[in-house]
């Protein structure tokens, strides 16, 4: 039989941090409550799994760069009649759309909660163990353009593949030069049917020729995005504006 003295070292060597934290207290409980050895083992494994899950969520939350606090619980659905909570929770509970590489497109004027909702989906997916990345369209295009200038566009696109969901915020704000829109198109084409995109836009599809410049490219981009997509229209007055008006009327 191996010596109990070597247990802490073995647990460390096997990188079982969750078990390391609890094995002594659990052993005490196990003795007091007359657990079978296998019950003790099962309990230790559960703790290890929980610890790993918790650390993974923290790691994935950090890398996702989602705007802080924009979760489902901080979203007030009474303020936005055009978006149903059930519709949003469905996207968060059943994540098969992610496995299928489908997209979510959020449209609406400024301040109605598009970014908040996109981030809320992101947070929920991370809780489900998925890897997500949030970026403004402007920052993403800048990064891809830099990669292309260094002849590394393909690598940059492939690096983003590890995120099963990529959130592109404010696609309408991409500057309108040909080089910039081209990398954006390449990203959309690269992820088509293989990785999900959540896109927010305050411009309806009919105005997307202003994003892509070239009409053929606009049509091709829209085709790929909507082929498998859930489209959410947020048709309210700006939440920001309502809040500030309420604030003023209280004074
Ligand atoms: P958009 O992306 O449509 O311009 P945002 O998501 O940035 O709008 O929303 C603007 C601000 O108002 C953010 O701080 C957001 O958290 C908040 N907000 C918008 N709609 C709601 C809502 N229904 N409930 C809670 N906060 C909201
Ligand atoms: Mg926004």
mmCIF file of C-alpha atoms and ligand atoms in Angstrom:
data_model
loop_
_atom_site.group_PDB
_atom_site.id
_atom_site.type_symbol
_atom_site.label_atom_id
_atom_site.label_comp_id
_atom_site.label_asym_id
_atom_site.label_seq_id
_atom_site.Cartn_x
_atom_site.Cartn_y
_atom_site.Cartn_z
ATOM 1 C CA UNK A 1 0.000 0.000 0.000
ATOM 2 C CA UNK A 2 1.373 3.448 -0.821
ATOM 3 C CA UNK A 3 2.087 5.911 1.947
ATOM 4 C CA UNK A 4 -0.395 8.659 2.672
ATOM 5 C CA UNK A 5 2.568 11.011 3.144
ATOM 6 C CA UNK A 6 3.228 11.001 -0.603
ATOM 7 C CA UNK A 7 -0.379 11.876 -1.437
ATOM 8 C CA UNK A 8 0.019 15.692 -1.519
ATOM 9 C CA UNK A 9 3.008 15.346 -3.836
ATOM 10 C CA UNK A 10 1.219 12.858 -6.071
ATOM 11 C CA UNK A 11 -1.881 15.037 -6.305
ATOM 12 C CA UNK A 12 0.303 17.982 -7.248
ATOM 13 C CA UNK A 13 2.237 16.003 -9.806
ATOM 14 C CA UNK A 14 -0.988 14.773 -11.374
ATOM 15 C CA UNK A 15 -2.258 18.375 -11.365
ATOM 16 C CA UNK A 16 -5.346 17.466 -9.341
ATOM 17 C CA UNK A 17 -5.786 20.883 -7.735
ATOM 18 C CA UNK A 18 -9.468 20.338 -6.930
ATOM 19 C CA UNK A 19 -8.747 17.127 -5.042
ATOM 20 C CA UNK A 20 -5.767 18.708 -3.276
ATOM 21 C CA UNK A 21 -8.048 21.342 -1.800
ATOM 22 C CA UNK A 22 -10.627 18.947 -0.366
ATOM 23 C CA UNK A 23 -9.206 15.478 0.150
ATOM 24 C CA UNK A 24 -8.496 15.957 3.866
ATOM 25 C CA UNK A 25 -11.857 17.435 4.822
ATOM 26 C CA UNK A 26 -13.669 14.932 2.643
ATOM 27 C CA UNK A 27 -11.723 12.069 4.211
ATOM 28 C CA UNK A 28 -12.892 13.218 7.635
ATOM 29 C CA UNK A 29 -16.512 13.356 6.497
ATOM 30 C CA UNK A 30 -16.136 9.970 4.827
ATOM 31 C CA UNK A 31 -14.922 8.383 8.079
ATOM 32 C CA UNK A 32 -17.592 10.085 10.185
ATOM 33 C CA UNK A 33 -20.377 9.095 7.822
ATOM 34 C CA UNK A 34 -19.035 5.620 7.047
ATOM 35 C CA UNK A 35 -18.742 6.167 3.281
ATOM 36 C CA UNK A 36 -17.596 3.330 1.073
ATOM 37 C CA UNK A 37 -14.154 3.924 -0.540
ATOM 38 C CA UNK A 38 -15.797 4.327 -3.915
ATOM 39 C CA UNK A 39 -18.127 7.025 -2.552
ATOM 40 C CA UNK A 40 -15.107 8.927 -1.328
ATOM 41 C CA UNK A 41 -13.424 8.537 -4.704
ATOM 42 C CA UNK A 42 -16.563 9.652 -6.556
ATOM 43 C CA UNK A 43 -16.833 12.685 -4.331
ATOM 44 C CA UNK A 44 -13.200 13.615 -4.919
ATOM 45 C CA UNK A 45 -13.655 13.302 -8.691
ATOM 46 C CA UNK A 46 -16.746 15.497 -8.554
ATOM 47 C CA UNK A 47 -14.773 18.173 -6.718
ATOM 48 C CA UNK A 48 -11.960 17.949 -9.251
ATOM 49 C CA UNK A 49 -14.403 18.280 -12.151
ATOM 50 C CA UNK A 50 -16.134 21.264 -10.510
ATOM 51 C CA UNK A 51 -12.809 22.956 -9.858
ATOM 52 C CA UNK A 52 -11.701 22.471 -13.472
ATOM 53 C CA UNK A 53 -15.034 23.737 -14.806
ATOM 54 C CA UNK A 54 -14.802 26.841 -12.629
ATOM 55 C CA UNK A 55 -11.247 27.588 -13.787
ATOM 56 C CA UNK A 56 -12.159 26.991 -17.426
ATOM 57 C CA UNK A 57 -15.083 29.436 -17.205
ATOM 58 C CA UNK A 58 -12.793 32.047 -15.644
ATOM 59 C CA UNK A 59 -10.175 31.530 -18.363
ATOM 60 C CA UNK A 60 -12.738 31.656 -21.147
ATOM 61 C CA UNK A 61 -14.403 34.735 -19.658
ATOM 62 C CA UNK A 62 -11.075 36.507 -19.524
ATOM 63 C CA UNK A 63 -10.101 35.685 -23.104
ATOM 64 C CA UNK A 64 -13.582 36.542 -24.464
ATOM 65 C CA UNK A 65 -13.200 40.252 -23.634
ATOM 66 C CA UNK A 66 -16.926 40.705 -23.271
ATOM 67 C CA UNK A 67 -18.181 44.062 -21.992
ATOM 68 C CA UNK A 68 -18.460 43.777 -18.229
ATOM 69 C CA UNK A 69 -21.815 43.148 -16.602
ATOM 70 C CA UNK A 70 -23.803 42.816 -19.834
ATOM 71 C CA UNK A 71 -25.501 39.595 -18.865
ATOM 72 C CA UNK A 72 -29.009 38.241 -19.251
ATOM 73 C CA UNK A 73 -29.841 38.977 -15.615
ATOM 74 C CA UNK A 74 -28.952 42.657 -16.015
ATOM 75 C CA UNK A 75 -31.122 43.010 -19.130
ATOM 76 C CA UNK A 76 -34.600 44.419 -18.644
ATOM 77 C CA UNK A 77 -36.922 42.751 -21.135
ATOM 78 C CA UNK A 78 -39.818 44.995 -20.139
ATOM 79 C CA UNK A 79 -37.939 47.830 -21.789
ATOM 80 C CA UNK A 80 -37.836 46.132 -25.154
ATOM 81 C CA UNK A 81 -41.055 44.651 -26.459
ATOM 82 C CA UNK A 82 -39.623 43.483 -29.773
ATOM 83 C CA UNK A 83 -37.233 40.992 -28.158
ATOM 84 C CA UNK A 84 -38.601 38.106 -26.146
ATOM 85 C CA UNK A 85 -36.721 36.677 -23.205
ATOM 86 C CA UNK A 86 -37.730 33.154 -24.285
ATOM 87 C CA UNK A 87 -36.109 33.731 -27.669
ATOM 88 C CA UNK A 88 -32.866 34.801 -26.030
ATOM 89 C CA UNK A 89 -32.816 32.023 -23.451
ATOM 90 C CA UNK A 90 -33.468 29.469 -26.206
ATOM 91 C CA UNK A 91 -30.177 30.526 -27.833
ATOM 92 C CA UNK A 92 -28.420 30.130 -24.509
ATOM 93 C CA UNK A 93 -29.916 26.810 -23.431
ATOM 94 C CA UNK A 94 -29.803 24.809 -26.644
ATOM 95 C CA UNK A 95 -26.436 25.466 -28.220
ATOM 96 C CA UNK A 96 -26.863 23.234 -31.249
ATOM 97 C CA UNK A 97 -26.869 26.318 -33.471
ATOM 98 C CA UNK A 98 -23.249 26.814 -32.414
ATOM 99 C CA UNK A 99 -22.345 23.243 -33.297
ATOM 100 C CA UNK A 100 -23.915 23.846 -36.713
ATOM 101 C CA UNK A 101 -21.955 27.075 -37.188
ATOM 102 C CA UNK A 102 -25.106 29.186 -37.429
ATOM 103 C CA UNK A 103 -25.220 32.928 -36.850
ATOM 104 C CA UNK A 104 -27.170 35.444 -34.778
ATOM 105 C CA UNK A 105 -27.722 38.863 -36.309
ATOM 106 C CA UNK A 106 -28.976 41.688 -34.115
ATOM 107 C CA UNK A 107 -30.348 44.744 -35.856
ATOM 108 C CA UNK A 108 -31.710 48.005 -34.548
ATOM 109 C CA UNK A 109 -30.934 51.653 -33.919
ATOM 110 C CA UNK A 110 -28.303 52.825 -31.485
ATOM 111 C CA UNK A 111 -28.832 52.302 -27.760
ATOM 112 C CA UNK A 112 -31.523 49.593 -27.919
ATOM 113 C CA UNK A 113 -29.397 46.885 -26.288
ATOM 114 C CA UNK A 114 -27.862 44.985 -29.242
ATOM 115 C CA UNK A 115 -24.370 44.892 -27.775
ATOM 116 C CA UNK A 116 -25.763 43.993 -24.360
ATOM 117 C CA UNK A 117 -27.742 41.070 -25.798
ATOM 118 C CA UNK A 118 -24.811 39.831 -27.893
ATOM 119 C CA UNK A 119 -22.602 39.875 -24.796
ATOM 120 C CA UNK A 120 -25.293 38.154 -22.724
ATOM 121 C CA UNK A 121 -25.366 35.286 -25.223
ATOM 122 C CA UNK A 122 -21.572 35.200 -25.022
ATOM 123 C CA UNK A 123 -21.550 34.916 -21.229
ATOM 124 C CA UNK A 124 -24.155 32.155 -21.298
ATOM 125 C CA UNK A 125 -22.226 30.159 -23.908
ATOM 126 C CA UNK A 126 -19.041 30.395 -21.842
ATOM 127 C CA UNK A 127 -20.968 28.943 -18.898
ATOM 128 C CA UNK A 128 -21.791 26.059 -21.218
ATOM 129 C CA UNK A 129 -18.089 25.465 -21.752
ATOM 130 C CA UNK A 130 -17.800 27.163 -25.165
ATOM 131 C CA UNK A 131 -15.073 29.552 -26.263
ATOM 132 C CA UNK A 132 -16.254 32.970 -27.355
ATOM 133 C CA UNK A 133 -14.509 36.143 -28.468
ATOM 134 C CA UNK A 134 -15.981 39.643 -28.528
ATOM 135 C CA UNK A 135 -14.538 42.362 -30.705
ATOM 136 C CA UNK A 136 -15.713 45.580 -32.237
ATOM 137 C CA UNK A 137 -15.769 45.334 -36.017
ATOM 138 C CA UNK A 138 -13.276 48.173 -36.189
ATOM 139 C CA UNK A 139 -10.722 46.466 -33.935
ATOM 140 C CA UNK A 140 -11.186 43.146 -35.694
ATOM 141 C CA UNK A 141 -10.691 44.656 -39.128
ATOM 142 C CA UNK A 142 -7.614 46.512 -37.924
ATOM 143 C CA UNK A 143 -6.133 43.283 -36.567
ATOM 144 C CA UNK A 144 -6.872 41.390 -39.788
ATOM 145 C CA UNK A 145 -5.475 44.147 -41.958
ATOM 146 C CA UNK A 146 -2.281 44.193 -39.961
ATOM 147 C CA UNK A 147 -2.058 40.423 -40.341
ATOM 148 C CA UNK A 148 -2.547 40.717 -44.078
ATOM 149 C CA UNK A 149 0.146 43.374 -44.367
ATOM 150 C CA UNK A 150 2.455 40.899 -42.650
ATOM 151 C CA UNK A 151 1.275 38.107 -44.989
ATOM 152 C CA UNK A 152 -0.392 36.302 -42.119
ATOM 153 C CA UNK A 153 -4.104 36.749 -42.860
ATOM 154 C CA UNK A 154 -4.815 33.022 -43.153
ATOM 155 C CA UNK A 155 -3.051 32.330 -39.841
ATOM 156 C CA UNK A 156 -4.995 35.139 -38.164
ATOM 157 C CA UNK A 157 -8.293 33.735 -39.459
ATOM 158 C CA UNK A 158 -7.329 30.234 -38.366
ATOM 159 C CA UNK A 159 -6.343 31.509 -34.925
ATOM 160 C CA UNK A 160 -9.904 32.781 -34.516
ATOM 161 C CA UNK A 161 -11.243 29.285 -35.260
ATOM 162 C CA UNK A 162 -10.666 28.270 -31.662
ATOM 163 C CA UNK A 163 -13.541 30.566 -30.757
ATOM 164 C CA UNK A 164 -16.685 28.723 -31.728
ATOM 165 C CA UNK A 165 -18.543 32.021 -31.487
ATOM 166 C CA UNK A 166 -17.089 35.300 -32.635
ATOM 167 C CA UNK A 167 -19.046 38.434 -31.736
ATOM 168 C CA UNK A 168 -18.558 41.289 -34.174
ATOM 169 C CA UNK A 169 -19.975 44.421 -32.639
ATOM 170 C CA UNK A 170 -21.154 47.333 -34.766
ATOM 171 C CA UNK A 171 -20.399 46.052 -38.224
ATOM 172 C CA UNK A 172 -21.675 49.319 -39.676
ATOM 173 C CA UNK A 173 -18.795 51.236 -38.151
ATOM 174 C CA UNK A 174 -16.142 49.627 -40.305
ATOM 175 C CA UNK A 175 -14.445 52.285 -42.375
ATOM 176 C CA UNK A 176 -15.197 52.128 -46.023
ATOM 177 C CA UNK A 177 -12.006 51.463 -47.824
ATOM 178 C CA UNK A 178 -11.628 48.451 -50.046
ATOM 179 C CA UNK A 179 -8.815 46.818 -48.096
ATOM 180 C CA UNK A 180 -10.786 47.003 -44.865
ATOM 181 C CA UNK A 181 -13.993 45.583 -46.219
ATOM 182 C CA UNK A 182 -12.145 42.820 -48.012
ATOM 183 C CA UNK A 183 -10.682 41.346 -44.815
ATOM 184 C CA UNK A 184 -14.101 41.510 -43.225
ATOM 185 C CA UNK A 185 -15.539 39.617 -46.170
ATOM 186 C CA UNK A 186 -12.758 37.058 -45.970
ATOM 187 C CA UNK A 187 -13.553 36.492 -42.320
ATOM 188 C CA UNK A 188 -17.248 35.948 -43.090
ATOM 189 C CA UNK A 189 -16.396 33.559 -45.929
ATOM 190 C CA UNK A 190 -13.848 31.718 -43.763
ATOM 191 C CA UNK A 191 -16.337 31.078 -40.965
ATOM 192 C CA UNK A 192 -19.249 30.199 -43.231
ATOM 193 C CA UNK A 193 -20.837 26.962 -41.929
ATOM 194 C CA UNK A 194 -17.835 26.276 -39.712
ATOM 195 C CA UNK A 195 -17.900 28.878 -36.938
ATOM 196 C CA UNK A 196 -20.720 31.014 -35.594
ATOM 197 C CA UNK A 197 -20.848 34.772 -35.750
ATOM 198 C CA UNK A 198 -22.967 37.087 -33.656
ATOM 199 C CA UNK A 199 -23.153 40.413 -35.426
ATOM 200 C CA UNK A 200 -24.707 43.647 -34.265
ATOM 201 C CA UNK A 201 -25.611 46.316 -36.755
ATOM 202 C CA UNK A 202 -27.536 49.550 -36.745
ATOM 203 C CA UNK A 203 -27.767 49.351 -40.502
ATOM 204 C CA UNK A 204 -30.387 47.218 -42.228
ATOM 205 C CA UNK A 205 -29.176 44.849 -44.968
ATOM 206 C CA UNK A 206 -30.443 47.344 -47.529
ATOM 207 C CA UNK A 207 -27.696 49.713 -46.386
ATOM 208 C CA UNK A 208 -24.909 47.165 -46.249
ATOM 209 C CA UNK A 209 -23.558 48.320 -49.595
ATOM 210 C CA UNK A 210 -22.166 51.182 -47.498
ATOM 211 C CA UNK A 211 -20.229 48.673 -45.425
ATOM 212 C CA UNK A 212 -18.800 46.637 -48.280
ATOM 213 C CA UNK A 213 -18.564 49.226 -51.047
ATOM 214 C CA UNK A 214 -18.717 46.609 -53.742
ATOM 215 C CA UNK A 215 -22.248 45.329 -54.498
ATOM 216 C CA UNK A 216 -21.195 41.801 -55.366
ATOM 217 C CA UNK A 217 -19.317 41.518 -52.104
ATOM 218 C CA UNK A 218 -22.304 42.873 -50.163
ATOM 219 C CA UNK A 219 -24.615 40.265 -51.674
ATOM 220 C CA UNK A 220 -22.110 37.461 -51.115
ATOM 221 C CA UNK A 221 -21.555 38.467 -47.487
ATOM 222 C CA UNK A 222 -25.275 38.748 -46.709
ATOM 223 C CA UNK A 223 -25.941 35.399 -48.435
ATOM 224 C CA UNK A 224 -23.417 33.616 -46.280
ATOM 225 C CA UNK A 225 -24.546 35.280 -43.072
ATOM 226 C CA UNK A 226 -28.266 34.688 -43.474
ATOM 227 C CA UNK A 227 -28.074 31.184 -44.925
ATOM 228 C CA UNK A 228 -28.211 29.762 -41.373
ATOM 229 C CA UNK A 229 -29.107 32.601 -39.070
ATOM 230 C CA UNK A 230 -31.388 33.793 -36.334
ATOM 231 C CA UNK A 231 -32.263 37.414 -37.029
ATOM 232 C CA UNK A 232 -33.326 39.596 -34.129
ATOM 233 C CA UNK A 233 -34.790 43.027 -34.735
ATOM 234 C CA UNK A 234 -34.613 45.408 -31.801
ATOM 235 C CA UNK A 235 -37.144 48.064 -32.657
ATOM 236 C CA UNK A 236 -37.357 50.339 -29.677
ATOM 237 C CA UNK A 237 -36.421 53.746 -28.584
ATOM 238 C CA UNK A 238 -32.889 53.979 -27.214
ATOM 239 C CA UNK A 239 -32.618 52.563 -23.677
ATOM 240 C CA UNK A 240 -29.822 55.046 -23.029
ATOM 241 C CA UNK A 241 -32.091 57.917 -24.042
ATOM 242 C CA UNK A 242 -35.009 56.616 -21.965
ATOM 243 C CA UNK A 243 -32.746 56.253 -18.942
ATOM 244 C CA UNK A 244 -31.383 59.755 -19.244
ATOM 245 C CA UNK A 245 -34.883 61.208 -19.746
ATOM 246 C CA UNK A 246 -36.104 59.330 -16.664
ATOM 247 C CA UNK A 247 -33.110 60.590 -14.724
ATOM 248 C CA UNK A 248 -33.841 64.142 -15.725
ATOM 249 C CA UNK A 249 -37.543 63.940 -14.881
ATOM 250 C CA UNK A 250 -36.672 62.655 -11.362
ATOM 251 C CA UNK A 251 -34.538 65.730 -10.642
HETATM 252 P P1 LIG B 1 -26.701 49.200 -28.820
HETATM 253 O O1 LIG B 1 -25.606 48.203 -28.946
HETATM 254 O O2 LIG B 1 -27.994 48.761 -29.418
HETATM 255 O O3 LIG B 1 -26.300 50.573 -29.299
HETATM 256 P P2 LIG B 1 -26.218 48.859 -26.010
HETATM 257 O O4 LIG B 1 -26.351 47.389 -25.837
HETATM 258 O O5 LIG B 1 -24.838 49.398 -26.020
HETATM 259 O O6 LIG B 1 -27.016 49.365 -27.272
HETATM 260 O O7 LIG B 1 -27.073 49.566 -24.859
HETATM 261 C C1 LIG B 1 -26.792 50.884 -24.414
HETATM 262 C C2 LIG B 1 -26.740 50.888 -22.886
HETATM 263 O O8 LIG B 1 -28.035 50.643 -22.363
HETATM 264 C C3 LIG B 1 -25.840 49.813 -22.319
HETATM 265 O O9 LIG B 1 -25.265 50.266 -21.138
HETATM 266 C C4 LIG B 1 -26.824 48.672 -22.029
HETATM 267 O O10 LIG B 1 -26.351 47.838 -20.985
HETATM 268 C C5 LIG B 1 -28.073 49.412 -21.646
HETATM 269 N N1 LIG B 1 -29.300 48.732 -22.049
HETATM 270 C C6 LIG B 1 -29.882 48.756 -23.265
HETATM 271 N N2 LIG B 1 -31.038 48.084 -23.282
HETATM 272 C C7 LIG B 1 -31.181 47.587 -22.023
HETATM 273 C C8 LIG B 1 -32.195 46.802 -21.377
HETATM 274 N N3 LIG B 1 -33.300 46.418 -22.031
HETATM 275 N N4 LIG B 1 -32.003 46.479 -20.075
HETATM 276 C C9 LIG B 1 -30.902 46.894 -19.404
HETATM 277 N N5 LIG B 1 -29.920 47.656 -19.948
HETATM 278 C C10 LIG B 1 -30.066 48.004 -21.233
HETATM 279 MG MG1 LIG B 2 -23.688 48.528 -29.680
#
